CSV table of C-alpha atoms in Angstrom, one decimal:
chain,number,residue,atom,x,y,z
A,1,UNK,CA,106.2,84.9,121.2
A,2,UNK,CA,108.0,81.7,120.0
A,3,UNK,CA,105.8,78.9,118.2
A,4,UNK,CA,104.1,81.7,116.1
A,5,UNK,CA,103.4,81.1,112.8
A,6,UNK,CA,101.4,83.7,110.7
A,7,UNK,CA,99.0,83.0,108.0
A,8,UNK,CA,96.2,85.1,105.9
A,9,UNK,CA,93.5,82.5,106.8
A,10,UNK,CA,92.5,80.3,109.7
A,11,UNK,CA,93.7,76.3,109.9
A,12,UNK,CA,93.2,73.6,111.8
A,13,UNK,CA,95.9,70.5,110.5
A,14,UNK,CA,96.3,67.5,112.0
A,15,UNK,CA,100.4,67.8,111.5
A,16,UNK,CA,99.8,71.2,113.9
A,17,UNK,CA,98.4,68.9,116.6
A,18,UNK,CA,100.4,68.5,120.1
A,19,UNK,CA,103.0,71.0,119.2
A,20,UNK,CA,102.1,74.1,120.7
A,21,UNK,CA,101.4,76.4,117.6
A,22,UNK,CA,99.8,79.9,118.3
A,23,UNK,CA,99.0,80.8,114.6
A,24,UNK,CA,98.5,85.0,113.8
A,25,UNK,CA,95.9,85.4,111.4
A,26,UNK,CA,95.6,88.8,109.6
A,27,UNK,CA,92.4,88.7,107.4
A,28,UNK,CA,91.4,90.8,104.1
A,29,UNK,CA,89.3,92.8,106.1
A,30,UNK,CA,92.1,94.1,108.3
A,31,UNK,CA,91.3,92.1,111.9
A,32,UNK,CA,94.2,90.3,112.8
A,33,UNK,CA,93.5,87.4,115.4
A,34,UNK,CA,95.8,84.9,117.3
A,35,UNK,CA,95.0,81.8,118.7
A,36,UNK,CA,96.5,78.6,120.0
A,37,UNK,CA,95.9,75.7,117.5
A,38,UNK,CA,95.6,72.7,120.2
A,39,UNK,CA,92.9,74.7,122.4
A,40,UNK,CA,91.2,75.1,118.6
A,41,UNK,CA,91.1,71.7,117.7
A,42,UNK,CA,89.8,70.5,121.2
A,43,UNK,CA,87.1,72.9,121.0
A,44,UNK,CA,86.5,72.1,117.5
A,45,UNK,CA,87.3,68.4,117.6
A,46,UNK,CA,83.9,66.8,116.9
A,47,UNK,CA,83.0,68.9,114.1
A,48,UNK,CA,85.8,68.6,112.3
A,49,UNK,CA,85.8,64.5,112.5
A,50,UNK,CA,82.7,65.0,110.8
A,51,UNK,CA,83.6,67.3,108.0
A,52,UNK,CA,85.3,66.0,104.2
A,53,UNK,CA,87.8,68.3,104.4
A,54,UNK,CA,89.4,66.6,107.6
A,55,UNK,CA,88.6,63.1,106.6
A,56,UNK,CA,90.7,64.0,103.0
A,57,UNK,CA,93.2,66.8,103.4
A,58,UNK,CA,93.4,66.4,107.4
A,59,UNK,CA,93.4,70.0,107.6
A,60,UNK,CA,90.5,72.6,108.0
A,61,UNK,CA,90.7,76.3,106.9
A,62,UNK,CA,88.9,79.2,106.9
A,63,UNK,CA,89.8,83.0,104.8
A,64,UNK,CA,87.0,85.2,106.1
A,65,UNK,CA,87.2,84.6,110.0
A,66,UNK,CA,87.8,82.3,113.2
A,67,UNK,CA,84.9,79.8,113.4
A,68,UNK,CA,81.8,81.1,115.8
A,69,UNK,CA,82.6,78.2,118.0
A,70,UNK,CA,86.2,79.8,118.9
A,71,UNK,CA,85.2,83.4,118.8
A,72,UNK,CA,84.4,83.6,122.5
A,73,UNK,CA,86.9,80.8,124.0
A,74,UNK,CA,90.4,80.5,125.7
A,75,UNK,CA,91.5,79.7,122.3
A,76,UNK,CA,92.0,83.1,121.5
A,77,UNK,CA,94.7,84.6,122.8
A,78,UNK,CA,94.2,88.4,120.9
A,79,UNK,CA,92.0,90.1,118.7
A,80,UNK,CA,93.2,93.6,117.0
A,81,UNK,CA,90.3,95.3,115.1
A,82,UNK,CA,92.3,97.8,112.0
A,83,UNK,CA,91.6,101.5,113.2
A,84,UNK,CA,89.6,103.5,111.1
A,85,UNK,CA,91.6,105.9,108.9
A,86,UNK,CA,91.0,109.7,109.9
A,87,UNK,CA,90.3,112.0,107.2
A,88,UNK,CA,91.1,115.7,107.3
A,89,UNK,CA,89.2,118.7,105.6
């Protein structure tokens, strides 16, 4: 997949806007998610204008998980859950 960059948190920046970034996030807790950064930021758009973060670093990021507002939306393109490890007796 070309215009993939990978990243241990989720980000929103305004220098990612128009340029057709799909950004692969693999979390601490093992979930790995990717997502397209322009369908993020329309369906974030609103709330980030509103947010100090945006309005001083023009960029919004998150190290736990995707926002609740993406979770369910065409902005995510794949989400891979880590398999539980199997322990023999």
């Amino acid at each position: 997949m070309e215009n993939l960059l990978k990243s241990k948190r989720f980000v929103v920046r305004q220098s990612l806007i128009g340029k057709g970034q799909n950004i692969e996030v693999t979390f601490k807790n093992g979930n790995q998610v990717t997502y397209s950064h322009d369908k993020a930021f329309e369906i974030m758009k609103s709330s980030l204008e509103s947010m100090n973060c945006w309005a001083k670093y023009k960029s919004y990021t998150s190290s736990g998980n995707i926002p609740k507002s993406l979770r369910e939306t065409d902005a995510v393109i794949s989400v891979v859950l880590p398999t539980p490890e199997v322990v023999e007796a």
